[in-house]
Amino acid sequence: MTETSDLTSVRASYDAVAVDYARLVGTELARRPLDRAMLAAFAEYVRGDGVRRDEGRGGRAVADLGCGPGRVTAHLDGLGVRTFGVDLSPAMVAVARRTYPGLRFEVGSMTALDMADGVLGGVLAWYSTVHTPPAELPVVFAEFARVLAPGGYVLIAFKAGDERVRLEHAYGHPVELDVYWTPPDLVSGLLAGAGLTEVARLVRGPDARENSPQGFLLARKG
């Protein structure tokens, strides 16, 4: 598959910022209780707590797609979910492997995952779709649905709104990134189009370091 210029720019930008990004965002979850609550709910659903054994996900793994330096991968692993990370940026994967040597991290693109159909109990996309133009999200969500087992869950974190922001400097480095703020109803509808039904959503206001409302959407593959 030919890579788009958008993916090339995203990879190059995150390769450039990887070390400083990891240093600057490493403790963000500690001060965001609502974010942690959504991750905890996702983990509980994926583990199958409270469901009959024949309805569970069979201990299937979760893929943290666009895992960056691995901080959320490690957080989910700490919640009792077998989790591995995939990221487009080799530099980000290198940081993740150094920081969390006990976890698995791979270089890959969420538009074309090197995974068989139906192998995952869950997919996490923690702000990793924010550089994807909304018109291209159906392709990404279809790939999420393909690798999920029936009854598996996806959790998307994103910037809630309807705007495109161009970044030319971030985390102390020059970058070339478009950031898309996406309406929650649009995200839900596109997930539904991929066969992923909304279970819950949360929209919270921005904190002191954010410039937009933050959206979280949990969906299930039927």
PDB file of N, CA and C in Angstrom, residues 134 158-165 179-187 211-213:
ATOM      1  N   PRO A 134     -11.100  13.694   8.805  1.00  0.00           N
ATOM      2  CA  PRO A 134     -12.356  12.975   9.053  1.00  0.00           C
ATOM      3  C   PRO A 134     -12.828  12.125   7.876  1.00  0.00           C
ATOM      4  N   PHE A 158     -10.257  11.777  21.720  1.00  0.00           N
ATOM      5  CA  PHE A 158     -10.074  12.717  20.617  1.00  0.00           C
ATOM      6  C   PHE A 158     -10.389  14.134  21.089  1.00  0.00           C
ATOM      7  N   LYS A 159     -10.052  15.103  20.267  1.00  0.00           N
ATOM      8  CA  LYS A 159     -10.380  16.496  20.552  1.00  0.00           C
ATOM      9  C   LYS A 159     -11.771  16.769  19.998  1.00  0.00           C
ATOM     10  N   ALA A 160     -12.688  17.163  20.885  1.00  0.00           N
ATOM     11  CA  ALA A 160     -14.085  17.346  20.492  1.00  0.00           C
ATOM     12  C   ALA A 160     -14.292  18.750  19.929  1.00  0.00           C
ATOM     13  N   GLY A 161     -14.866  18.827  18.743  1.00  0.00           N
ATOM     14  CA  GLY A 161     -15.116  20.111  18.112  1.00  0.00           C
ATOM     15  C   GLY A 161     -15.236  19.933  16.615  1.00  0.00           C
ATOM     16  N   ASP A 162     -15.036  20.980  15.876  1.00  0.00           N
ATOM     17  CA  ASP A 162     -15.126  20.920  14.419  1.00  0.00           C
ATOM     18  C   ASP A 162     -14.153  21.947  13.845  1.00  0.00           C
ATOM     19  N   GLU A 163     -12.885  21.577  13.820  1.00  0.00           N
ATOM     20  CA  GLU A 163     -11.853  22.523  13.442  1.00  0.00           C
ATOM     21  C   GLU A 163     -10.593  21.765  13.037  1.00  0.00           C
ATOM     22  N   ARG A 164      -9.797  22.396  12.180  1.00  0.00           N
ATOM     23  CA  ARG A 164      -8.467  21.867  11.854  1.00  0.00           C
ATOM     24  C   ARG A 164      -7.428  22.884  12.305  1.00  0.00           C
ATOM     25  N   VAL A 165      -6.445  22.422  13.080  1.00  0.00           N
ATOM     26  CA  VAL A 165      -5.385  23.284  13.603  1.00  0.00           C
ATOM     27  C   VAL A 165      -4.058  22.809  13.017  1.00  0.00           C
ATOM     28  N   VAL A 179      -4.062  18.915  13.171  1.00  0.00           N
ATOM     29  CA  VAL A 179      -4.825  18.325  14.267  1.00  0.00           C
ATOM     30  C   VAL A 179      -6.304  18.591  14.000  1.00  0.00           C
ATOM     31  N   TYR A 180      -7.086  17.525  13.959  1.00  0.00           N
ATOM     32  CA  TYR A 180      -8.513  17.637  13.654  1.00  0.00           C
ATOM     33  C   TYR A 180      -9.336  17.494  14.925  1.00  0.00           C
ATOM     34  N   TRP A 181     -10.151  18.498  15.219  1.00  0.00           N
ATOM     35  CA  TRP A 181     -11.150  18.410  16.274  1.00  0.00           C
ATOM     36  C   TRP A 181     -12.415  17.854  15.625  1.00  0.00           C
ATOM     37  N   THR A 182     -12.990  16.814  16.222  1.00  0.00           N
ATOM     38  CA  THR A 182     -14.068  16.072  15.569  1.00  0.00           C
ATOM     39  C   THR A 182     -15.320  16.045  16.437  1.00  0.00           C
ATOM     40  N   PRO A 183     -16.494  16.312  15.875  1.00  0.00           N
ATOM     41  CA  PRO A 183     -17.733  16.248  16.665  1.00  0.00           C
ATOM     42  C   PRO A 183     -17.995  14.824  17.162  1.00  0.00           C
ATOM     43  N   PRO A 184     -18.340  14.649  18.432  1.00  0.00           N
ATOM     44  CA  PRO A 184     -18.613  13.303  18.941  1.00  0.00           C
ATOM     45  C   PRO A 184     -19.678  12.550  18.158  1.00  0.00           C
ATOM     46  N   ASP A 185     -20.725  13.244  17.700  1.00  0.00           N
ATOM     47  CA  ASP A 185     -21.756  12.561  16.930  1.00  0.00           C
ATOM     48  C   ASP A 185     -21.191  11.998  15.622  1.00  0.00           C
ATOM     49  N   LEU A 186     -20.245  12.724  15.017  1.00  0.00           N
ATOM     50  CA  LEU A 186     -19.618  12.227  13.791  1.00  0.00           C
ATOM     51  C   LEU A 186     -18.790  10.984  14.087  1.00  0.00           C
ATOM     52  N   VAL A 187     -18.003  11.026  15.162  1.00  0.00           N
ATOM     53  CA  VAL A 187     -17.199   9.857  15.536  1.00  0.00           C
ATOM     54  C   VAL A 187     -18.099   8.651  15.768  1.00  0.00           C
ATOM     55  N   ASN A 211      -6.532  23.132  24.787  1.00  0.00           N
ATOM     56  CA  ASN A 211      -7.210  24.226  24.088  1.00  0.00           C
ATOM     57  C   ASN A 211      -8.531  23.823  23.463  1.00  0.00           C
ATOM     58  N   SER A 212      -9.048  22.655  23.848  1.00  0.00           N
ATOM     59  CA  SER A 212     -10.336  22.206  23.302  1.00  0.00           C
ATOM     60  C   SER A 212     -10.988  21.234  24.281  1.00  0.00           C
ATOM     61  N   PRO A 213     -12.314  21.069  24.190  1.00  0.00           N
ATOM     62  CA  PRO A 213     -12.946  19.974  24.930  1.00  0.00           C
ATOM     63  C   PRO A 213     -12.366  18.632  24.488  1.00  0.00           C
TER      64      PRO A 213
END
